[in-house]
Amino acid sequence: MTEPTTVAEPIVVEEAETKRGYAGQSVPRKEDKRLVQGEGVFFDDVKRHNMGYVHFVRSPYAHAKLRSVDVSKALEHPGVLGTLTGDEVALLTDPFFQISSPPGAHLRDFCLAVGKARFVGEPVAAVVATTRETARDASELVEVDYEPLPALTDAREALADDAPLLHDEAGTNLTWEGVYEWGDLDAAFAEADRVVKISELHFDRFNSTPLECNGALVEFNRGTGQWTIITNNQFPGFAAIMMGPAMRVGLDKLRFVTQDIGGGFGNKITSHPQLVACCLLARKLNRPVQWTEWRTDFHLSMSHGNERWFQDTEVAVKEDGTLLGFRTTALDDAGAWLRYEPLGGVIWAQVTPGMYRWRHIRLDFKQVTTNKAPVSPNRGYSRMQHLWFTERVIDIVAQELGLDPVEVRKRNYIRAEDMPYETPNGCVYDSGDYAKMLDLALELVGHGGLEEKRADAESRGKLLGVGIGSTLDSGTNNFGQSRLINPELQFSGNNEVATVKLDIFGEIVVTLGTTPQGQSHETTAAQVVADILGCSVDDVNVRAGHDSYWNSHAGFSGTYASQFAVTGLGAVKGATDMLAVEMKKLASVVLGCTPDDIELAEGFARMRENHEAALPFMALGAIINANNAGLPEDLDVTLNCRYVYRPPFQPPDVERKFGNLTLTYAAQVHVAVVEVDPETGVYEIVDYAAVDDCGKRINPQVVEGQVMGATAQAIGAATHETFTYDEDGNLLTPNFYDYHVPHALDMPPLKTGNIESPSPFTSMGTKGMGEGGGAGIHAVCAALQDALRPRGNPIVYDSSNPYHRVWELLSDPESSRQRVTVESR
Amino acid sequence: MAEIPVVTAETVTVDVNGTTYEREVEARRLLIHFLRDDLDLTGSHVGCDTGNCGACSVIVDGILVKSCMLLAVQVDGAKIETVEALAEEEQLSPLQQAFSDHHALQCGYCTPGMLMSATALLRENPRPNDEEIARAIQGNICRCTGYWNIFKAVKAASGQEVAE
Amino acid sequence: MLLSEVGYARPATLEQALGVLADYPGARALAGGQTLINVMKARAAAPDVLVDLAGIPALKGIELGPDGTLELGPMITYTELIGSAEARARPILGEVCAQIADVQVRNKGTIGGNVCSSDPTNHLPPLLVALGAVFTVTGATGERAVPAEEFFLGVYMTAAGPGELLTKITVPAGRSDGFASVPIGVDGTCIVNAAATVNGGVRVALGCVAATPVVVEAPSTDPAAVRAAVREAALEPPSDVHASADYRRHLAEVVAARAVEQAERGA
């Protein structure tokens, strides 16, 4: 890093109407006091008397038959409490429910490998011992007889006749396919002046490597048959649906407890297999069982982001750069198991046209299994891959047609006046002004002085490039989209729950169904509650984390998919509105007026016309909880309100693959400026602007923090982070030594800006945000392509551009160019 | 014949945050696990297994170290400071307060290590510039913040002006 | 992440340390632990005894002789070397140490540990080979001086054999030195590195391109001549996820020329 990094003051272009209250203020976080003192409670901080520590024995082979698993020697090791093998698991549990229609539906997925291991790092057996070290030692005594099989490590070879077959039950590696087509492709291509063909683009495999890995402490209550799972799983609703049927128990037997979670980013959604193993062990051994996933385990086995090849892309475009449509094949490498997949096969369709107005689109989505770690949601899940693709297309089209990438975007962006905008497949973009965001981002990096900057870089022997990454963060899913994957599924809509109560001494207590991993839910929920009840945020106690016992959750509860500001806060608002009504009703009875005469302000329920006639919250709480004789029989007041937020969705049209799949669309436009050293391929990001729009911001500082974090992760993914495998299926980046994430000195200067386009579809005008759509990846790819133009116009074809790839583009631009042809019509 | 003992376990005595602890510990036990599992000081965290992430950073005899690359037996007789030492009787230190003021933490998992690295920096260099701050926390990985707010927080804690 | 059972010894003198090493063939010296502990976490190596060298005063210390020769104790940490007034007699030493990893690692990691691990991507092996350092290896039978070029025998293998310890690193006087690298991220692991010294000839030592540093002598400091000399060395570098053999070969030329250029500026 050659310059100090600074974050300039965010430029707010448009402010929503100013209201008195906490909404819109950067209220200090309630979470901080405990976290800065090291008093957060993460799962590994919890101890139980007599707990046993789990170590998973993991396959060293990418593909192998398990001829036998012999734990006898491990069991004899002093300190070992017990073991679990695939054979036991196959008897004690049923395979996990598969979201997929056939052939993916036929996969038999258990919590330990049964019969075969299908990726390096797959858990094959578990050993429990009195100390962590003993469990680790004893695991070396487990004798597994592997019969190695050829490994499939390239999705493009998954359908070859001689490709290794991962799942006999499926009969193919192509576990799910969906062909999506909207508009009139033939007409679009007939109308086109040019057809730009791109043979292959690749979105690489990586993930967000939350600093805390997965884990749990599981206890089993024999008397009630209830498990308590103290964990950091970020989507307990999903985990329960997966675990209950597999374990042959009702979902209420699975109590999920989370408090502090050290980052999630989607990578803590599919830990349910390991949680099942822990549950079985806790029951078998009659003691609490503790599992800590170490970094290498996590890299080997957990939550890789979808790796996707875009093949045989054809883009219909007019001479002036108007984009008419495209067709492509999206070949998705799902890894060895479908744990949240194939939902990725439809979730991209939330942003089918990206930010652009083309109407004629065909995408053939083919998902294949390979001998790699199973994929699962990763920050930007499936939309990021698709949006990267659309941005690559824009840049390549602009470059090949000799057009300015800024102008091509502005010509084709969906416009503010088009909003709400229905996309070709029936999704509705709620609001936004992408062109304005682009102008702002360009201004922040001094785009006007670009040519001078280029000349200056050249004088220092460097190639300067500027790139735009525009992207969407669609949030609040309609789970009905799962029916586009499998029409038999009975999921649709979404929900989130909150309770708000006024306790006997007037305490306001809020519970959420969410599982925050840094998104400041306690703070923003308190802001919403305080504004409605007319009290201070300090008076609002929001319980930390999630607990099934609070009964504050529903089927989709959790924290994922950029939705809290809509679903979670929608539930909080709903519950608090109910409570406010009840408080006014009760106060009106006590004070002898009508509820409309009552206002809630300054911690009182008081008569609007006479502030002396006031009841403190404590009085209201005391009356209902402890002093309720003499109240009218029909007084419908409990001061304990539970609200289930339900977004307004319809089940989509499965035939046409049409319908609204997400409620809100936050947008991000980023611009990256890079300098490439043409002698080495090493490059540096020398300037960077991130402009964000997530509608009304309840807590601007919280929003900006996640914008920054998303930017940093995208920069990591663009530059060094990759889960690359060798041809035998060994992961070459199994820990932080080889998988380089950005460190402090790697950070570029960052300028931020924002606009607020409120959503017309949400109760507070908020939109979910947080994932960020991978804008940094798109921007860095574009910047590199721009920088390298003088060196033979290479095409940036991969989302991951470590130095060696840039070098390859520099040394042999022709090879990359062979991916692109332009036909004139 | 060795003149000195070779032990697979021994009793170590350490001063952690002003309290003296005496525990029997295996030679192979990492200091981070000794702190977390044996002494119940769970403020310091584990984020990796190759010494890269710094979530385990503590100060031993005045020197900032990653406690995942030290054995507990190596610190016998040492004075150790962890995040639990920073606040005085529930009053946050200026550094901790600055982290909160500038939203330098989101999930909080890297934060204890960050605070120890920043503490070590400010003891040695009370008015660091931006590059010195970044250099001081180069060994602490954060996935939530992108570091920018952390730079601001440390700068503010040093009493220097920060562009808001 | 979790180590195998291991014995631990805390010698107070060099003799005691050598004694334990002699008694336990599977024993390893524990210097700063910034490499060895991680190796043991991965269970890539499982010594049966760790001999902690931290308590041996004879292994620390930096002395600057009147002729400008530096004698460095192997247990000096990177931080101590960076902060040492004596070590500024050969500034490249502190400059390179300051590029290694991060503060925590530099506070515990030692220069002796860096050379004795003989990891091809380490900074100090090529640097000390270029500078023509001499390593003193001490065992039960006495001391011997090993020139740096002969000290590194292979990946993780040095001339300090079983029962022996590196006890001193002697760096000759000089100032015209350079070091250039391509790391993964700032101060990250090196993909390729080169150290150069221009003291009467042009001497370059390349790291990351073979099991041990490769010495290249160039006829002049002219970048083209340096690069040609590297090409003539017919390197066969490894291929890995960060760089192909071809790319490393190319980068080796570039960093060699840059290291020489830096050395020349100091001359």
XYZ file of C-alpha atoms in Angstrom, chain A residues 321 323 355-357 390-396 398 404-414 434-435 438 467-471 669-670 778-779 782:
37
model
C -25.379 -0.317 -28.302
C -29.113 -4.539 -26.059
C -29.963 -3.805 -14.452
C -30.816 -3.637 -18.131
C -33.897 -3.321 -20.277
C -24.375 -9.436 -17.425
C -21.658 -6.934 -16.529
C -19.059 -8.903 -18.465
C -21.416 -8.955 -21.420
C -21.901 -5.193 -21.257
C -18.170 -4.534 -21.132
C -17.302 -7.003 -23.847
C -18.922 -2.132 -25.489
C -18.085 3.771 -24.174
C -19.057 1.367 -21.375
C -20.602 4.284 -19.477
C -22.820 5.189 -22.417
C -23.797 1.607 -23.117
C -24.894 1.245 -19.521
C -26.846 4.444 -19.481
C -28.485 3.571 -22.763
C -29.618 0.241 -21.419
C -30.149 0.746 -17.674
C -33.646 0.444 -16.411
C -28.998 3.453 -11.635
C -27.783 6.166 -13.987
C -23.237 5.653 -11.929
C -14.089 -0.350 -14.556
C -17.721 -0.198 -13.580
C -19.492 -2.864 -11.600
C -23.201 -2.364 -11.329
C -25.245 -4.898 -9.490
C -22.737 0.816 -8.548
C -19.012 0.582 -7.952
C -17.515 -6.876 -11.637
C -15.702 -3.562 -11.254
C -13.894 -4.311 -15.977
